[in-house]
Amino acid sequence: MSLLFLLICACSDSSSGSSSHEEDPNADTLHVGMIAIPAKSNSTTLGTNEAGSSSETPAMQVSFDYAFSIGKHEVTRKEYAEWTGKDIEKADSLPMTNITYYDAILAANARSKKEKLDTAYSYSKATFVDGNCTSIEALSFSPSSKGYRLPTEAEWVYAAEFGGFTPDGSWNSKNSNDSLHPVCTTESSTTLCDMAGNAMEWVNDWLGNFKDTTIANYIGSPNGGPLGERILKGGSYQNKPENMKVYSRGDVYTVTSSTKTNYVGFRLAVGAIPNAQYFNSEGTTNSTIIPVASAQALKSKIGTTHARLAFRDDDLGKIIVIEYACGNNAVFEPKKRGEPYHLTISPNGQWIAYSTQPEGISGFDTLYIQAFNAADTTFFRYKKVSAAEPRWHVTNYTDTSLIFGTSGGNNESDGTFFQEKTYELQFNKKEFGSLTQLFDGSYHGGLSYDKNFAVTGSKLLRVHSDDSDTIWYNGEQACNASLSKDSSKRTLFLDFGSETGRKFADENYSAHERILIADSLGKLIQAIPSPDGYAFDHTEWTTNPNLILATLTDSEGRHSKIVLVDIRDSSVLTLVEGNELWHPALWIEQGRNMFPVDTTLSIDSLGVYMLETSNLASRILKVKMDLFWTTRSYAEVIITGSSRSFSGIDPTLISAGYAVNHSYSAQDMAGTEFFISHYYLPHEPKIKTIAIALDIDRWIFTDEDFLELYHSVPGYLYDAHHDFWSDGVPAFMRKYVVDNISPDPNEYGTYAYNRGLYKSHSTGYSENPEVNFSKYNKTSAEYNIQKLLEIIDVARTYGVNVVGIVFPQNPLYISKENIWGRYGPSLSDAKMLLNTLDSIAKVKDNFYILDEYKNGKNDYESEDFANDDHLGLSGAKKLTVRLDSLLLKIQ
């Protein structure tokens, strides 16, 4: 099994056996198949104060200032086919499943278009793999739209309470025969059908935490955290009725927008949400920040995904940050101190510094420094002198300081300007150091590395060079001055359509419609036009000498975009869209891509083992590929398989050779054989043994799930197109790999713990284990056995042993549920499969079996388990010691 599974969306149909909408007094007569929910002036409770997961507690009240309508039942295959135009085999009244969250919202848009309604979702690009939408860039949800959409979690819960949530009368694991059923066919179906059971259902919200408070018109969290997690409601035909709770928010596996499975569906809602409120740990917010450029698009400009963006949401007075290296471009809101203006990110990417007033305003500016990580509340405040528009500076590659002027106000008057000062303030080892005056005058536009050249612009473009002070640009008005961060001493600035700029550009333009660049002597060398209908603001050089960060103001004066401007061709890449986006700062990790690049290789594909929308399995696997390319020259023992081996074997406890755990969630035998045959054996010259998970209860799968992961990530396809580098691995391959998108640092460390062990604490198995029973399938079982034989045979050609491990599970599956494991099969079928494995071991001299389950009769205690079918740290230690003993005997 796995810590995650590839999840998905579903559907339903008004042509089922349910009563027609004319017969239902609650029917919405304007929207066929929808039931009107009288939520206005009412409220509901999300979460629980009882025993629930961390995301389900505490209980939170949500009130409604509006009414809405929701589908009587889950969207059916027939409805889905009618709205989307897709050719659905057996387009009947079963819920539509095996579609992603993205597929569901595209279906909502499709129905809106058919009924000539405005769509609730907009986006710039959608990516499809094998018929499913796996990625949508610049996705925006409009709560005020009157089009069809997914219900919010609050709407779903209120509707369930209004229309009937009856797990005992649902299609569940006790009566479903492990399959979906046509909608509205249970005896308990009343106003709304199948709110419990049949198919689980997507809702619109990102997954976030609750708080003991009341929120009006709640629409979820502003983002889904590092994983981009979504919410599922209602339970499915695989769940026990006693385990279906109206407050439950997901599956046993992690749910993201691009995942899918055959037991998750959706129903639609319709109705505008006025004054919609997101909510996170900082409280409610109306922020509508939309990341537009993918991390890969940004990488095409800066050469790496190891970049971070910070800016001010001026509507809300908040700091917004985006971590591109994490892959999903989730938007975070760190807690702010004071009013944040002129954000700047430290060279190591760990700190954001800012002052408390915008340019052009006189008065005392307080300097704040706080952690970039939204979870870190560490901050520092400096107010001994005014600090306007701070900028980080590094001396001798080690000494970090902040350069600032004492005023960001109008600098037109010499008398006023030279009364102010420019300072350098040391900041090292998380504390402020000495304060040094550099020169008279408030130069806050940047300082050269040699500290003898500085610029500023707040009315006039002033320059300090070699102890002299000069006014450039013929004394015409200029602002937003920024000194390049290389040795060229180029200065960029904005003007107001002045005579000098127009003459140089050889055309007329209005205020801020050109970025002007001057050389170290003040001579104009370039004028870059703004996109049609926009003007520039908040211009700033990046650490890349060819790229400028800026905001764009639209015809209404809103700072609606943050862009990256390439001075080589004047192209503009939009990074973020919103209402009022101010003072952006872009950090690019220093040292990245500072190695020779083979121009015959595609940096958009080579080593790209994770994308923004990658699910948990792919995110974990990206970390494992980092480990592989890092340790391949000296690894001797490889552990691979599903999340059972991921959490169940600690490589650091193996003495038989240097061991690495390459297991990842949801890995099946197809994935295991793929990586062994194409990566581990060909490219790890010291390998002696491979240990793999033998999850016979999961041998209901063939290669379909793995192939979807493989085909959706370019790095694996690129490797395949180059015959998996059989003629030689590219130079600097590890750097190419590590340079690409990875899970965030906390996530990364968890997946790489102890050379790849998942740090899963031992909390014990349950007394009422959840069952996801699937019938024995001879074809699937034979497929997995064949994959095992291929692994054993290819390993023999390299002189490598294979150890197959049967991991222990909750013994109550056998003694109480009368099945072998979480996914089955029956005891008789399991014994048949185990006998087959024993027969293989007798004829294959490089194959060994370590059966730690022993059909439930073993010495693993409840405290050795993390859950019903995964070991925790204590169980992993016990099993690893036994594995090591076997390895020492056979090597």
PDB file of N, CA and C in Angstrom, residues 621-672:
ATOM      1  N   LEU A 621       9.366  10.532  -4.675  1.00  0.00           N
ATOM      2  CA  LEU A 621      10.292   9.926  -5.623  1.00  0.00           C
ATOM      3  C   LEU A 621      11.345  10.922  -6.094  1.00  0.00           C
ATOM      4  N   LYS A 622      10.984  12.213  -6.184  1.00  0.00           N
ATOM      5  CA  LYS A 622      11.992  13.225  -6.535  1.00  0.00           C
ATOM      6  C   LYS A 622      13.120  13.224  -5.506  1.00  0.00           C
ATOM      7  N   VAL A 623      12.785  13.142  -4.229  1.00  0.00           N
ATOM      8  CA  VAL A 623      13.804  13.094  -3.185  1.00  0.00           C
ATOM      9  C   VAL A 623      14.647  11.825  -3.336  1.00  0.00           C
ATOM     10  N   LYS A 624      13.986  10.715  -3.670  1.00  0.00           N
ATOM     11  CA  LYS A 624      14.710   9.466  -3.834  1.00  0.00           C
ATOM     12  C   LYS A 624      15.636   9.503  -5.052  1.00  0.00           C
ATOM     13  N   MET A 625      15.241  10.234  -6.096  1.00  0.00           N
ATOM     14  CA  MET A 625      16.131  10.369  -7.253  1.00  0.00           C
ATOM     15  C   MET A 625      17.333  11.239  -6.899  1.00  0.00           C
ATOM     16  N   ASP A 626      17.138  12.237  -6.043  1.00  0.00           N
ATOM     17  CA  ASP A 626      18.282  12.995  -5.536  1.00  0.00           C
ATOM     18  C   ASP A 626      19.252  12.057  -4.812  1.00  0.00           C
ATOM     19  N   LEU A 627      18.705  11.191  -3.946  1.00  0.00           N
ATOM     20  CA  LEU A 627      19.540  10.232  -3.222  1.00  0.00           C
ATOM     21  C   LEU A 627      20.248   9.281  -4.187  1.00  0.00           C
ATOM     22  N   PHE A 628      19.515   8.832  -5.194  1.00  0.00           N
ATOM     23  CA  PHE A 628      20.094   7.881  -6.148  1.00  0.00           C
ATOM     24  C   PHE A 628      21.296   8.482  -6.868  1.00  0.00           C
ATOM     25  N   TRP A 629      21.116   9.674  -7.449  1.00  0.00           N
ATOM     26  CA  TRP A 629      22.206  10.261  -8.228  1.00  0.00           C
ATOM     27  C   TRP A 629      23.349  10.729  -7.327  1.00  0.00           C
ATOM     28  N   THR A 630      23.086  10.876  -6.030  1.00  0.00           N
ATOM     29  CA  THR A 630      24.122  11.290  -5.090  1.00  0.00           C
ATOM     30  C   THR A 630      24.932  10.109  -4.580  1.00  0.00           C
ATOM     31  N   THR A 631      24.286   8.968  -4.354  1.00  0.00           N
ATOM     32  CA  THR A 631      24.944   7.831  -3.691  1.00  0.00           C
ATOM     33  C   THR A 631      25.255   6.673  -4.633  1.00  0.00           C
ATOM     34  N   ARG A 632      24.959   6.807  -5.904  1.00  0.00           N
ATOM     35  CA  ARG A 632      25.003   5.650  -6.805  1.00  0.00           C
ATOM     36  C   ARG A 632      26.404   5.031  -6.931  1.00  0.00           C
ATOM     37  N   SER A 633      27.450   5.807  -6.735  1.00  0.00           N
ATOM     38  CA  SER A 633      28.792   5.260  -6.926  1.00  0.00           C
ATOM     39  C   SER A 633      29.254   4.383  -5.768  1.00  0.00           C
ATOM     40  N   TYR A 634      28.579   4.471  -4.610  1.00  0.00           N
ATOM     41  CA  TYR A 634      29.034   3.670  -3.473  1.00  0.00           C
ATOM     42  C   TYR A 634      27.921   2.901  -2.761  1.00  0.00           C
ATOM     43  N   ALA A 635      26.683   2.973  -3.213  1.00  0.00           N
ATOM     44  CA  ALA A 635      25.593   2.221  -2.586  1.00  0.00           C
ATOM     45  C   ALA A 635      25.774   0.723  -2.828  1.00  0.00           C
ATOM     46  N   GLU A 636      25.533  -0.069  -1.778  1.00  0.00           N
ATOM     47  CA  GLU A 636      25.711  -1.526  -1.871  1.00  0.00           C
ATOM     48  C   GLU A 636      24.418  -2.301  -1.636  1.00  0.00           C
ATOM     49  N   VAL A 637      23.506  -1.723  -0.873  1.00  0.00           N
ATOM     50  CA  VAL A 637      22.216  -2.359  -0.608  1.00  0.00           C
ATOM     51  C   VAL A 637      21.121  -1.350  -0.940  1.00  0.00           C
ATOM     52  N   ILE A 638      20.201  -1.747  -1.793  1.00  0.00           N
ATOM     53  CA  ILE A 638      19.100  -0.872  -2.196  1.00  0.00           C
ATOM     54  C   ILE A 638      17.800  -1.448  -1.664  1.00  0.00           C
ATOM     55  N   ILE A 639      17.011  -0.599  -1.005  1.00  0.00           N
ATOM     56  CA  ILE A 639      15.665  -0.973  -0.558  1.00  0.00           C
ATOM     57  C   ILE A 639      14.678  -0.236  -1.440  1.00  0.00           C
ATOM     58  N   THR A 640      13.713  -0.934  -1.981  1.00  0.00           N
ATOM     59  CA  THR A 640      12.724  -0.279  -2.825  1.00  0.00           C
ATOM     60  C   THR A 640      11.378  -0.984  -2.673  1.00  0.00           C
ATOM     61  N   GLY A 641      10.336  -0.270  -3.024  1.00  0.00           N
ATOM     62  CA  GLY A 641       8.993  -0.802  -2.874  1.00  0.00           C
ATOM     63  C   GLY A 641       8.035   0.284  -2.452  1.00  0.00           C
ATOM     64  N   SER A 642       6.947  -0.115  -1.832  1.00  0.00           N
ATOM     65  CA  SER A 642       5.860   0.797  -1.486  1.00  0.00           C
ATOM     66  C   SER A 642       6.164   1.524  -0.179  1.00  0.00           C
ATOM     67  N   SER A 643       5.156   2.213   0.350  1.00  0.00           N
ATOM     68  CA  SER A 643       5.318   2.920   1.615  1.00  0.00           C
ATOM     69  C   SER A 643       5.559   1.961   2.780  1.00  0.00           C
ATOM     70  N   ARG A 644       5.260   0.688   2.611  1.00  0.00           N
ATOM     71  CA  ARG A 644       5.559  -0.259   3.689  1.00  0.00           C
ATOM     72  C   ARG A 644       7.066  -0.416   3.865  1.00  0.00           C
ATOM     73  N   SER A 645       7.802  -0.489   2.776  1.00  0.00           N
ATOM     74  CA  SER A 645       9.263  -0.528   2.901  1.00  0.00           C
ATOM     75  C   SER A 645       9.817   0.868   3.154  1.00  0.00           C
ATOM     76  N   PHE A 646       9.132   1.887   2.666  1.00  0.00           N
ATOM     77  CA  PHE A 646       9.528   3.283   2.904  1.00  0.00           C
ATOM     78  C   PHE A 646       9.588   3.570   4.405  1.00  0.00           C
ATOM     79  N   SER A 647       8.582   3.106   5.152  1.00  0.00           N
ATOM     80  CA  SER A 647       8.544   3.362   6.591  1.00  0.00           C
ATOM     81  C   SER A 647       9.059   2.182   7.409  1.00  0.00           C
ATOM     82  N   GLY A 648       9.383   1.077   6.759  1.00  0.00           N
ATOM     83  CA  GLY A 648       9.663  -0.146   7.498  1.00  0.00           C
ATOM     84  C   GLY A 648      11.097  -0.609   7.499  1.00  0.00           C
ATOM     85  N   ILE A 649      12.016   0.062   6.783  1.00  0.00           N
ATOM     86  CA  ILE A 649      13.421  -0.358   6.761  1.00  0.00           C
ATOM     87  C   ILE A 649      14.306   0.871   6.942  1.00  0.00           C
ATOM     88  N   ASP A 650      15.157   0.833   7.959  1.00  0.00           N
ATOM     89  CA  ASP A 650      16.079   1.931   8.248  1.00  0.00           C
ATOM     90  C   ASP A 650      17.458   1.580   7.698  1.00  0.00           C
ATOM     91  N   PRO A 651      17.889   2.214   6.608  1.00  0.00           N
ATOM     92  CA  PRO A 651      19.174   1.850   5.977  1.00  0.00           C
ATOM     93  C   PRO A 651      20.376   2.035   6.896  1.00  0.00           C
ATOM     94  N   THR A 652      20.294   2.969   7.828  1.00  0.00           N
ATOM     95  CA  THR A 652      21.445   3.232   8.691  1.00  0.00           C
ATOM     96  C   THR A 652      21.705   2.105   9.681  1.00  0.00           C
ATOM     97  N   LEU A 653      20.767   1.177   9.827  1.00  0.00           N
ATOM     98  CA  LEU A 653      20.945   0.049  10.737  1.00  0.00           C
ATOM     99  C   LEU A 653      21.496  -1.188  10.035  1.00  0.00           C
ATOM    100  N   ILE A 654      21.748  -1.081   8.745  1.00  0.00           N
ATOM    101  CA  ILE A 654      22.253  -2.222   7.967  1.00  0.00           C
ATOM    102  C   ILE A 654      23.777  -2.175   7.948  1.00  0.00           C
ATOM    103  N   SER A 655      24.403  -3.265   8.410  1.00  0.00           N
ATOM    104  CA  SER A 655      25.867  -3.353   8.453  1.00  0.00           C
ATOM    105  C   SER A 655      26.442  -4.119   7.269  1.00  0.00           C
ATOM    106  N   ALA A 656      25.583  -4.751   6.476  1.00  0.00           N
ATOM    107  CA  ALA A 656      26.043  -5.586   5.372  1.00  0.00           C
ATOM    108  C   ALA A 656      26.530  -4.773   4.175  1.00  0.00           C
ATOM    109  N   GLY A 657      26.425  -3.467   4.245  1.00  0.00           N
ATOM    110  CA  GLY A 657      26.858  -2.597   3.156  1.00  0.00           C
ATOM    111  C   GLY A 657      26.136  -1.267   3.237  1.00  0.00           C
ATOM    112  N   TYR A 658      26.662  -0.282   2.528  1.00  0.00           N
ATOM    113  CA  TYR A 658      26.033   1.049   2.543  1.00  0.00           C
ATOM    114  C   TYR A 658      24.661   0.938   1.886  1.00  0.00           C
ATOM    115  N   ALA A 659      23.619   1.243   2.653  1.00  0.00           N
ATOM    116  CA  ALA A 659      22.250   1.017   2.191  1.00  0.00           C
ATOM    117  C   ALA A 659      21.518   2.343   1.993  1.00  0.00           C
ATOM    118  N   VAL A 660      20.612   2.356   1.019  1.00  0.00           N
ATOM    119  CA  VAL A 660      19.764   3.516   0.737  1.00  0.00           C
ATOM    120  C   VAL A 660      18.348   3.024   0.504  1.00  0.00           C
ATOM    121  N   ASN A 661      17.362   3.711   1.087  1.00  0.00           N
ATOM    122  CA  ASN A 661      15.951   3.341   0.923  1.00  0.00           C
ATOM    123  C   ASN A 661      15.336   4.202  -0.179  1.00  0.00           C
ATOM    124  N   HIS A 662      15.078   3.601  -1.339  1.00  0.00           N
ATOM    125  CA  HIS A 662      14.505   4.311  -2.486  1.00  0.00           C
ATOM    126  C   HIS A 662      12.995   4.106  -2.607  1.00  0.00           C
ATOM    127  N   SER A 663      12.349   3.543  -1.600  1.00  0.00           N
ATOM    128  CA  SER A 663      10.909   3.280  -1.674  1.00  0.00           C
ATOM    129  C   SER A 663      10.128   4.580  -1.726  1.00  0.00           C
ATOM    130  N   TYR A 664       8.948   4.519  -2.321  1.00  0.00           N
ATOM    131  CA  TYR A 664       8.073   5.695  -2.348  1.00  0.00           C
ATOM    132  C   TYR A 664       6.621   5.249  -2.250  1.00  0.00           C
ATOM    133  N   SER A 665       5.761   6.146  -1.862  1.00  0.00           N
ATOM    134  CA  SER A 665       4.349   5.821  -1.666  1.00  0.00           C
ATOM    135  C   SER A 665       3.696   5.375  -2.967  1.00  0.00           C
ATOM    136  N   ALA A 666       2.924   4.314  -2.866  1.00  0.00           N
ATOM    137  CA  ALA A 666       2.133   3.765  -3.973  1.00  0.00           C
ATOM    138  C   ALA A 666       2.967   3.021  -5.002  1.00  0.00           C
ATOM    139  N   GLN A 667       4.236   2.770  -4.724  1.00  0.00           N
ATOM    140  CA  GLN A 667       5.036   2.004  -5.681  1.00  0.00           C
ATOM    141  C   GLN A 667       4.478   0.597  -5.806  1.00  0.00           C
ATOM    142  N   ASP A 668       4.334   0.140  -7.041  1.00  0.00           N
ATOM    143  CA  ASP A 668       3.870  -1.215  -7.303  1.00  0.00           C
ATOM    144  C   ASP A 668       4.989  -1.993  -7.977  1.00  0.00           C
ATOM    145  N   MET A 669       4.716  -3.219  -8.365  1.00  0.00           N
ATOM    146  CA  MET A 669       5.760  -4.057  -8.948  1.00  0.00           C
ATOM    147  C   MET A 669       6.234  -3.510 -10.293  1.00  0.00           C
ATOM    148  N   ALA A 670       5.345  -2.843 -11.027  1.00  0.00           N
ATOM    149  CA  ALA A 670       5.764  -2.245 -12.291  1.00  0.00           C
ATOM    150  C   ALA A 670       6.796  -1.153 -12.044  1.00  0.00           C
ATOM    151  N   GLY A 671       6.529  -0.308 -11.047  1.00  0.00           N
ATOM    152  CA  GLY A 671       7.479   0.737 -10.708  1.00  0.00           C
ATOM    153  C   GLY A 671       8.776   0.164 -10.156  1.00  0.00           C
ATOM    154  N   THR A 672       8.655  -0.867  -9.325  1.00  0.00           N
ATOM    155  CA  THR A 672       9.843  -1.498  -8.759  1.00  0.00           C
ATOM    156  C   THR A 672      10.745  -2.055  -9.858  1.00  0.00           C
TER     157      THR A 672
END
